[in-house]
Amino acid sequence: MHLRNLPSVIVMFSVFVAGVVAAPMGAAMPDEQEKTPLVRATLVPRDARTVSLLSADVDIVGRLDHLGMTTVETSPERLAQLEESGMIEGYSIARPLHLLLDESTVTVQADVVNAQGRTGAGSAVVVIDSGINRDHPAFDDRIVAEACFLNGINGTCPSSGGARIAVGPGTAHPCAASGCRHGTHVAGIVGSSDNDLPGVAPGVDLVAVRITDNSGAIVSSDVLDALDWVLSIVETHAVVAVNLSLGADEDPGACRDVAWEAAVAALADAGVAVVAASGNSADDGLLPVAFPACLPGVVSVGATERSPGTGLAAGAAPELADFTQYDGVLDLVAPGVDIRSADTPGSGFVSLDGTSMAAPHVAGAFALLAGTQTAWSPDRFAELLRTTGVMVERFTALEGDRHERYPEVRLASAITFDPFDDALDGYWVAAADWAKHTGVSNGVGGDLFGPGITLNRAQAVTFLWRLMGSPEPSESSGFADVPDGQYYTEAVAWAKEAGITVGTSPTTFGPGGLVSRGVMATFLWRLAGESSGALGVFADVPDNAFFADAVGWMAENEITTGTSTTTFSPEDLVNRAQMITFIWRLVNTASAWDPAVDVPETAMF
């Protein structure tokens, strides 16, 4: 039985608002109306003046100074007025969440990386959870900061003299009996230094943030308070990741929240990844990733398991755990079944299941990656973990018999990855990282990718040939301008055989010819099985153009957004950065592939 049924908690979601509506003349007096309960909401004011105006008729219960937000208690009617006011950009209102619940570090290759001297030392991971048993020997005095945020549930923080918000030693512990088991277990996966049961990053510093009382209740405004506080300690403690092993239980997949998105973006700008569990309510069926894991910028993590009797040894084939919520925006997967980690009270260990146990494997991975590429953003590190992972396949006999693949973390490959020397910044760098790791591109020489070099036809089909595993064609291409012994010889023969190209004439391929956006779209569309797409999306793509179906397919699957909202620019030439980005988007988009086509082994969906 999976130990996943833990106490309910609450999180906020946002509604975008604009314009104040005055109360109508002759409205009933308060004593003539049935009283409605107050609600707690975190507001995103447009400016400082808005805050002073708000304070006149709502009860301000907290201020998120680093995020510039305000938490209030007021009536639903007043929130409805604010919704039309233009005074605020948005607000979050409370709804339920859950805390989402020996050899797993071997599976993700943390042991290999640890043996190379990378333990996470010098970095910190923040565990926002139920508190941590700071006396457990697995943490070896590495809990460097503690805080507690229980304002929203009117709770009392430990070691605080009755305060609802407290920062300092002891404020995230003690907790009654096994009240902080969840947070202790999660922290152990991130950074236990126990010789027999080490965490992913056994040298990392830990920051314990308690946002639950002993019943397990949480209010999302308290989590936002915690994220705001984290911004104040990033530099002091070299924070590289925040772990959120919690998620919404109702309306999974409802993922627009102006307050949370602003907090996640602010942390990303500070170099901090926000990692969240994807949810445990799938019950072997299709269910969207839970809030907040589904938010833009959050690294969502699902759970894997091994077949009975195989254990978690590195060679055992992983499967997506039946409870994992995975539809939509699942970024990574990691072990999450029968994970043994630190327990409380005392100094023992316990095995638990859940995406809560998967997420801290990834949070710990960010600590091990810290310093390998000092200029990289959290998003690029996350894409590196995706690129270097091992694909876990899941066949879903729903919605058109979907076949999906998600990368399970493999740290040894991620740590040793060496990017192209010119892949420093830009929209295309994650795609170039993927292309180098998978062998789709070897660059242009000198360990350079050459993003601005205009693509020719030989290079284009070679990219696609390598993407599909460099299959051996059954015969030569027959094109007079494709001699034997060239780097593209087999690629062109394969492309002709696969129906991706018919050449520029019956006898020529034109390997040195430059590739237009229309031709590029056609190559990709044919590769993926020529699925239908919407016509008339772009004004400069006539319905009778040879590339019309291909461009419509790309737009429908969000592989392209065009060169403007109304144009695709089909005659513009494609450079290497653009081509590799389009290919990368294709291998990340399950819906773009016809079910009859064998997708490449490097596909990530």
XYZ file of C-alpha atoms in Angstrom:
605
model
C 0.000 0.000 0.000
C 1.316 3.434 -0.918
C 1.791 5.791 2.036
C 0.396 8.800 0.203
C -2.743 9.773 2.089
C -1.365 12.656 4.107
C -3.216 15.665 5.593
C -4.826 18.311 3.426
C -3.251 21.698 2.844
C -4.342 24.835 0.980
C -2.864 26.734 -1.957
C -3.823 29.892 -3.836
C -4.551 30.416 -7.505
C -4.815 33.701 -9.312
C -7.520 35.472 -11.267
C -6.572 38.438 -13.445
C -8.492 41.567 -12.528
C -9.226 45.123 -13.582
C -11.705 48.317 -12.503
C -13.407 49.291 -9.000
C -17.180 48.988 -8.879
C -18.936 51.221 -6.347
C -21.584 49.662 -4.130
C -25.036 50.369 -5.579
C -27.265 53.026 -4.021
C -29.835 51.602 -1.625
C -27.790 48.453 -0.971
C -28.829 46.532 2.118
C -27.056 47.420 5.320
C -24.713 44.792 6.782
C -27.207 43.755 9.490
C -29.812 43.083 6.791
C -27.531 40.622 4.971
C -26.441 37.112 5.759
C -22.824 37.369 6.810
C -20.395 35.665 4.477
C -17.055 34.303 5.682
C -13.919 36.266 4.988
C -11.411 34.841 2.556
C -7.662 35.151 2.549
C -6.040 36.302 -0.676
C -2.575 37.330 -1.786
C -2.820 40.436 -3.960
C -0.354 41.638 -6.578
C -0.740 45.459 -6.449
C 0.069 47.563 -9.475
C 2.100 50.041 -7.419
C 2.848 51.223 -3.863
C -0.055 53.695 -3.934
C -2.425 50.780 -4.442
C -1.246 49.223 -1.185
C -2.108 52.359 0.803
C -5.547 52.522 -0.831
C -6.221 48.870 -0.096
C -5.349 49.255 3.564
C -8.398 51.469 4.075
C -11.013 48.748 3.595
C -9.341 45.333 3.785
C -7.528 43.635 6.632
C -3.873 43.352 5.669
C -2.452 40.282 7.398
C 0.942 40.068 5.723
C 3.369 41.744 3.352
C 5.729 39.950 1.001
C 8.377 42.638 0.806
C 10.719 40.990 -1.692
C 7.893 40.093 -4.065
C 5.960 43.329 -3.575
C 2.734 41.503 -2.677
C 0.154 41.894 0.105
C -1.907 39.231 1.854
C -5.366 40.309 3.008
C -8.533 38.997 4.569
C -11.715 40.434 3.130
C -15.124 39.505 1.805
C -15.716 37.805 -1.537
C -17.699 40.902 -2.533
C -14.705 43.160 -1.985
C -12.522 40.827 -4.033
C -15.102 40.990 -6.792
C -14.849 44.795 -6.699
C -11.074 44.618 -6.855
C -11.400 42.273 -9.809
C -12.757 45.163 -11.845
C -10.682 47.946 -10.325
C -7.411 48.034 -12.221
C -5.723 48.533 -8.819
C -4.210 45.045 -8.775
C -2.742 42.739 -11.381
C -4.216 39.644 -9.814
C -4.826 37.701 -6.632
C -4.635 34.196 -5.221
C -7.434 32.615 -3.218
C -7.244 29.499 -1.010
C -7.967 25.914 -2.062
C -6.894 22.444 -0.825
C -3.453 20.813 -1.316
C -1.746 17.715 0.053
C 1.744 16.973 1.187
C 2.559 14.500 -1.573
C 4.185 11.626 -0.612
C 17.845 2.520 -0.524
C 19.018 2.554 -3.647
C 17.375 5.395 -5.455
C 20.521 7.540 -5.392
C 22.222 4.753 -7.353
C 19.461 4.919 -9.953
C 20.014 8.632 -10.579
C 23.819 8.072 -10.466
C 24.325 10.362 -7.485
C 26.753 7.812 -6.030
C 28.987 8.110 -9.115
C 28.999 11.900 -8.907
C 29.565 11.860 -5.124
C 32.572 9.577 -5.614
C 34.035 12.218 -7.938
C 33.966 14.698 -5.061
C 30.721 16.483 -5.907
C 28.495 16.373 -2.838
C 26.644 19.670 -3.011
C 28.937 21.278 -0.449
C 28.867 25.052 -0.724
C 25.237 25.143 -1.902
C 21.918 25.011 -0.088
C 18.500 23.529 -0.831
C 15.378 24.902 0.856
C 12.804 22.313 1.963
C 9.403 23.990 2.380
C 7.440 21.296 4.134
C 6.342 20.064 7.554
C 9.644 20.789 9.284
C 12.833 18.751 9.662
C 14.105 16.667 12.563
C 17.280 18.703 13.025
C 18.583 16.211 15.613
C 18.751 13.353 13.114
C 22.422 12.364 12.619
C 21.876 12.116 8.841
C 21.888 15.918 8.679
C 25.220 16.340 10.436
C 24.635 19.938 11.613
C 24.003 21.088 8.030
C 20.630 22.732 8.702
C 21.930 26.268 8.341
C 18.685 28.235 8.622
C 15.127 27.698 9.793
C 11.853 29.558 9.430
C 8.185 29.022 10.097
C 5.157 30.569 8.374
C 1.800 29.670 9.950
C 0.068 33.032 9.696
C -2.686 31.829 7.405
C -3.787 28.951 9.637
C -3.336 30.864 12.898
C -0.759 28.320 13.999
C 2.049 28.675 16.483
C 5.662 28.301 15.416
C 8.010 26.215 17.606
C 10.586 28.025 19.737
C 8.939 31.369 18.984
C 6.997 32.351 22.076
C 3.676 31.867 20.292
C 4.455 33.706 17.033
C 2.787 32.771 13.765
C 5.841 33.773 11.719
C 9.315 33.094 13.051
C 12.861 32.886 11.718
C 15.765 31.335 13.594
C 17.075 28.112 15.142
C 14.387 25.692 16.237
C 11.504 27.380 14.433
C 11.028 24.447 12.010
C 11.422 21.861 14.818
C 10.427 20.282 17.190
C 7.187 18.834 15.910
C 4.792 16.545 17.707
C 5.492 12.815 17.304
C 5.754 12.098 13.564
C 4.348 15.504 12.542
C 7.458 16.421 10.577
C 8.081 12.941 9.148
C 7.278 14.142 5.631
C 9.720 17.058 5.679
C 12.430 15.001 7.385
C 12.082 12.236 4.805
C 12.206 14.721 1.924
C 15.272 16.444 3.392
C 16.999 13.094 3.774
C 16.532 12.336 0.076
C 18.050 15.699 -0.778
C 21.020 15.569 1.559
C 21.376 12.721 4.051
C 25.030 12.077 4.900
C 24.361 8.632 6.397
C 26.952 6.180 5.097
C 24.390 3.478 4.336
C 21.528 5.699 3.150
C 23.067 8.847 1.652
C 20.989 11.495 -0.050
C 21.599 12.798 -3.536
C 23.827 15.632 -2.259
C 25.266 14.472 1.082
C 27.310 17.638 1.561
C 24.605 20.198 0.789
C 23.367 22.693 3.354
C 19.674 22.508 4.179
C 17.227 25.273 4.974
C 14.159 24.035 6.870
C 10.939 25.971 6.370
C 7.833 24.818 8.190
C 4.460 25.686 6.653
C 2.242 23.073 8.370
C 0.842 22.758 11.852
C 0.688 19.377 13.551
C -2.552 18.537 11.715
C -0.878 19.046 8.360
C -2.950 22.077 7.359
C -1.349 24.674 5.077
C -2.488 27.936 3.513
C -0.805 28.926 0.283
C -0.268 32.488 1.398
C 2.134 31.027 3.950
C 4.016 29.244 1.152
C 4.265 32.541 -0.726
C 5.556 34.161 2.484
C 8.174 31.424 2.611
C 9.223 31.965 -1.016
C 9.491 35.688 -0.363
C 11.751 34.997 2.635
C 13.916 32.641 0.571
C 14.760 35.554 -1.711
C 16.330 37.301 1.282
C 18.746 34.420 2.008
C 19.789 33.342 -1.490
C 23.202 34.987 -1.396
C 23.880 34.372 2.309
C 23.407 30.619 1.998
C 24.083 30.038 -1.732
C 20.578 28.658 -2.310
C 20.238 26.782 -5.599
C 16.851 25.062 -5.274
C 13.554 25.061 -3.384
C 11.695 21.766 -2.954
C 7.888 21.763 -2.811
C 6.610 18.250 -2.194
C 3.006 19.429 -2.054
C 0.212 19.989 -4.512
C -3.438 20.787 -5.127
C -6.025 18.049 -4.794
C -8.862 19.675 -6.747
C -8.963 21.023 -10.288
C -5.568 19.607 -11.333
C -4.096 21.355 -14.305
C -5.611 24.778 -13.536
C -2.375 26.637 -13.850
C -2.554 30.401 -14.047
C -1.525 32.215 -10.901
C -0.052 35.684 -11.152
C 1.331 35.686 -7.601
C 2.964 32.266 -7.776
C 4.340 32.848 -11.265
C 5.919 36.113 -10.114
C 7.510 34.363 -7.153
C 8.892 31.534 -9.313
C 10.263 34.032 -11.850
C 11.927 36.114 -9.121
C 13.628 33.024 -7.737
C 14.757 31.948 -11.219
C 16.256 35.387 -11.771
C 18.179 34.847 -8.524
C 19.458 31.480 -9.830
C 17.122 29.319 -7.750
C 15.155 26.411 -9.220
C 11.690 25.680 -7.854
C 11.075 21.916 -7.914
C 7.612 20.474 -7.228
C 5.973 17.051 -7.041
C 3.564 16.307 -9.899
C 0.818 14.738 -7.750
C -0.306 11.299 -6.597
C -3.941 11.022 -7.688
C -3.681 9.371 -11.096
C -4.491 5.801 -9.936
C -3.020 4.328 -13.114
C -4.983 6.724 -15.319
C -4.426 9.997 -17.138
C -4.539 13.070 -14.886
C -2.938 16.492 -15.363
C 0.067 17.542 -13.339
C -1.042 19.167 -10.072
C -0.632 22.754 -8.908
C 1.952 24.226 -8.361
C 4.072 21.769 -10.388
C 2.160 22.707 -13.543
C 3.090 26.403 -13.318
C 5.466 27.913 -15.901
C 9.030 27.865 -14.626
C 8.451 25.167 -12.010
C 10.376 21.914 -12.549
C 7.664 19.240 -12.267
C 8.728 15.765 -11.140
C 6.838 12.471 -11.359
C 7.665 9.164 -9.691
C 9.056 5.946 -11.123
C 9.162 2.419 -9.774
C 10.801 -0.864 -10.716
C 9.084 -4.162 -11.430
C 8.632 -6.358 -8.351
C 11.782 -8.261 -7.502
C 14.162 -6.020 -9.469
C 14.740 -3.466 -6.706
C 16.107 -0.047 -7.613
C 19.405 -1.202 -9.053
C 20.641 0.942 -11.914
C 20.027 -1.789 -14.481
C 16.372 -2.384 -13.653
C 13.910 -0.981 -16.187
C 11.955 1.955 -14.753
C 8.204 2.366 -15.062
C 6.035 5.371 -14.332
C 4.440 4.803 -10.920
C 0.702 4.212 -11.281
C -0.198 7.153 -9.015
C 1.906 9.747 -10.879
C 0.016 12.638 -12.450
C 1.751 13.078 -15.779
C -0.515 14.580 -18.421
C 0.563 17.989 -19.656
C 3.799 19.479 -18.401
C 5.733 16.751 -16.605
C 9.402 17.690 -16.929
C 11.304 14.880 -15.214
C 10.806 11.644 -13.331
C 12.799 10.102 -10.493
C 12.425 7.153 -8.101
C 9.385 7.550 -5.862
C 8.347 4.082 -4.620
C 9.749 2.392 -1.518
C 12.220 5.215 -0.913
C 14.018 4.812 2.394
C 15.086 8.032 4.108
C 15.363 9.795 7.462
C 12.474 9.576 9.922
C 11.330 11.296 13.092
C 11.341 11.158 16.061
C 14.755 9.675 16.807
C 17.431 8.667 14.330
C 15.741 5.958 12.298
C 14.703 5.579 8.673
C 11.403 4.773 6.973
C 10.240 3.833 3.457
C 7.595 6.003 1.803
C 6.043 6.305 -1.670
C 4.952 9.326 -3.653
C 5.977 12.053 -6.044
C 7.018 13.847 -2.836
C 9.893 11.392 -2.731
C 10.752 11.895 -6.419
C 10.983 15.699 -6.346
C 13.856 15.935 -3.806
C 16.021 13.731 -6.040
C 15.847 16.584 -8.559
C 16.313 19.335 -5.968
C 19.464 17.526 -4.825
C 20.580 17.219 -8.442
C 20.580 21.012 -8.772
C 22.971 21.168 -5.811
C 25.359 18.756 -7.557
C 25.151 20.703 -10.819
C 25.848 24.041 -9.118
C 29.202 25.354 -10.203
C 29.534 23.163 -13.303
C 28.254 25.997 -15.502
C 28.200 29.193 -13.463
C 26.332 31.287 -16.036
C 23.494 28.818 -16.611
C 19.905 29.520 -15.585
C 17.762 27.021 -13.648
C 15.778 26.410 -16.846
C 18.884 25.382 -18.767
C 20.014 23.048 -15.997
C 16.533 21.511 -15.995
C 16.717 20.967 -19.758
C 20.149 19.386 -19.326
C 18.657 16.907 -16.843
C 15.939 16.142 -19.380
C 18.396 15.760 -22.236
C 20.749 13.436 -20.346
C 18.024 11.335 -18.710
C 16.896 7.814 -19.542
C 13.458 7.676 -21.130
C 10.633 6.015 -19.218
C 7.834 4.985 -21.559
C 4.146 5.055 -20.749
C 1.371 3.825 -23.036
C -2.020 5.352 -22.244
C -5.047 3.662 -23.780
C -6.950 6.929 -23.655
C -7.333 9.883 -25.982
C -6.066 8.138 -29.096
C -3.769 5.525 -27.510
C -1.060 7.933 -26.447
C 2.529 6.777 -26.165
C 4.537 9.090 -23.936
C 8.143 9.224 -22.715
C 9.594 11.076 -19.747
C 13.286 11.405 -18.810
C 14.482 9.865 -15.538
C 17.455 11.720 -14.047
C 20.972 10.406 -14.744
C 23.482 12.661 -13.021
C 26.752 11.195 -14.297
C 25.855 12.178 -17.846
C 24.626 15.624 -16.792
C 27.707 16.458 -14.731
C 30.159 15.540 -17.486
C 28.287 17.264 -20.315
C 30.428 19.799 -22.175
C 28.386 22.279 -24.252
C 29.454 23.844 -27.524
C 31.820 26.727 -26.849
C 29.516 29.222 -28.552
C 26.339 27.984 -26.797
C 26.408 30.781 -24.233
C 22.952 32.315 -24.338
C 19.896 32.555 -26.541
C 16.638 30.801 -27.333
C 18.513 27.947 -29.039
C 21.107 26.881 -26.441
C 19.041 24.149 -24.737
C 18.281 22.690 -28.166
C 21.984 22.759 -29.042
C 22.827 21.028 -25.741
C 20.333 18.306 -26.614
C 21.699 18.007 -30.161
C 25.271 17.604 -28.965
C 24.415 15.055 -26.280
C 22.300 12.946 -28.641
C 24.681 13.218 -31.592
C 22.162 14.994 -33.808
C 24.800 17.684 -34.348
C 28.585 17.503 -34.129
C 28.944 21.238 -34.701
C 30.863 23.005 -37.420
C 34.357 22.321 -36.055
C 36.376 23.728 -33.189
C 33.632 22.653 -30.746
C 31.381 25.355 -32.181
C 27.743 24.986 -33.163
C 27.627 27.968 -35.538
C 24.108 29.160 -34.746
C 24.034 31.984 -37.285
C 25.266 29.939 -40.263
C 22.575 29.516 -42.904
C 21.534 25.876 -43.227
C 21.956 23.949 -46.451
C 19.919 20.959 -47.618
C 22.667 18.433 -46.873
C 22.918 19.616 -43.263
C 19.138 19.623 -42.833
C 18.587 15.995 -43.858
C 21.669 14.920 -41.904
C 20.159 16.395 -38.728
C 16.965 14.414 -39.358
C 18.815 11.209 -40.247
C 20.815 11.346 -37.032
C 17.662 12.178 -35.085
C 16.126 8.900 -36.275
C 19.213 6.908 -35.285
C 21.183 7.047 -38.561
C 19.281 4.186 -40.243
C 21.062 2.461 -43.104
C 19.272 3.029 -46.436
C 18.550 0.025 -48.632
C 20.011 1.662 -51.738
C 21.794 4.773 -52.908
C 19.856 7.976 -53.529
C 20.481 7.971 -57.270
C 21.048 11.711 -57.253
C 23.909 12.693 -59.542
C 25.066 15.467 -57.217
C 25.329 13.222 -54.134
C 28.619 11.313 -54.511
C 29.709 8.444 -52.293
C 31.775 9.162 -49.206
C 30.252 12.483 -48.180
C 28.981 13.071 -44.646
C 25.469 13.435 -46.057
C 25.507 10.544 -48.591
C 23.595 8.032 -46.479
C 21.379 10.742 -44.992
C 20.163 11.837 -48.435
C 19.561 8.231 -49.519
C 17.546 7.611 -46.332
C 15.589 10.859 -46.731
C 14.596 9.945 -50.279
C 13.637 6.418 -49.249
C 11.582 7.740 -46.314
C 9.743 10.217 -48.509
C 11.183 13.273 -46.770
C 12.662 14.639 -50.005
C 12.114 14.095 -53.702
C 15.103 16.227 -54.619
C 15.236 19.438 -56.576
C 14.779 17.427 -59.789
C 14.524 13.719 -60.641
C 18.326 13.535 -60.794
C 19.535 16.167 -58.333
C 19.227 16.826 -54.609
C 21.006 20.183 -54.411
C 23.044 19.477 -51.235
C 24.517 22.979 -51.121
C 21.202 24.715 -51.679
C 19.972 26.857 -48.808
C 16.865 25.887 -46.855
C 13.832 28.155 -46.633
C 11.343 28.076 -43.781
C 8.759 26.522 -46.087
C 11.117 23.692 -47.087
C 12.183 23.189 -43.455
C 8.539 22.858 -42.378
C 7.910 20.328 -45.143
C 10.900 18.170 -44.160
C 9.742 18.049 -40.525
C 6.120 17.385 -41.438
C 7.020 14.466 -43.674
C 9.320 13.049 -40.997
C 6.534 13.077 -38.411
C 4.002 11.328 -40.627
C 2.213 14.138 -42.483
C -0.556 14.651 -39.917
C -3.187 17.193 -40.867
C -2.934 20.779 -39.680
C -5.012 23.933 -39.764
C -4.856 26.001 -42.943
C -5.057 29.772 -43.061
C -3.109 30.402 -39.870
C -0.694 32.828 -41.535
C -1.602 35.385 -44.205
C 1.567 34.685 -46.216
C 0.953 30.931 -46.496
C -1.531 30.296 -49.361
C -3.678 27.201 -48.986
C -2.355 25.852 -52.309
C 1.350 26.212 -51.402
C 3.338 22.950 -51.220
C 4.237 23.799 -47.628
C 0.731 24.895 -46.488
C -0.189 21.658 -44.690
C 3.255 21.494 -43.099
C 3.107 25.054 -41.756
C -0.433 24.520 -40.461
C 0.724 21.356 -38.675
C 3.643 23.209 -37.099
C 1.394 26.026 -35.898
C -1.274 23.695 -34.545
C 1.342 21.813 -32.502
C 3.092 25.011 -31.364
C 6.353 24.084 -33.047
C 6.216 27.543 -34.594
C 4.517 30.780 -33.644
C 5.515 32.420 -36.925
C 7.641 35.483 -37.476
C 4.662 37.571 -36.328
C 1.096 36.850 -35.320
C 0.039 36.882 -38.979
C 3.161 35.816 -40.902
C 5.349 32.728 -41.249
C 7.803 34.132 -43.834
C 8.098 30.876 -45.793
C 10.782 32.193 -48.167
C 13.134 33.363 -45.410
C 16.262 31.245 -45.041
C 16.803 29.063 -41.956
C 19.980 29.144 -39.889
C 21.355 26.313 -37.771
C 19.991 27.729 -34.507
C 16.476 27.904 -35.919
C 16.580 24.411 -37.424
C 17.825 22.710 -34.284
C 15.215 24.560 -32.224
C 12.389 23.399 -34.496
C 13.681 19.802 -34.294
C 13.949 20.059 -30.506
C 10.384 21.304 -30.219
C 9.248 18.425 -32.405
C 10.856 15.800 -30.177
C 9.156 17.437 -27.185
C 5.661 17.392 -28.742
C 3.802 14.087 -28.673
C 0.768 15.377 -30.569
C 2.888 16.292 -33.607
C 3.699 12.675 -34.458
C 1.391 10.436 -36.418
C 0.688 7.293 -34.330
C 1.961 5.091 -37.163
C 5.434 6.666 -37.029
C 8.161 5.198 -34.818
C 9.313 8.194 -32.814
C 13.070 8.635 -32.271
C 14.659 7.236 -29.136
C 15.578 10.775 -28.078
C 11.951 11.992 -28.026
C 10.915 13.525 -24.687
C 7.128 13.444 -24.288
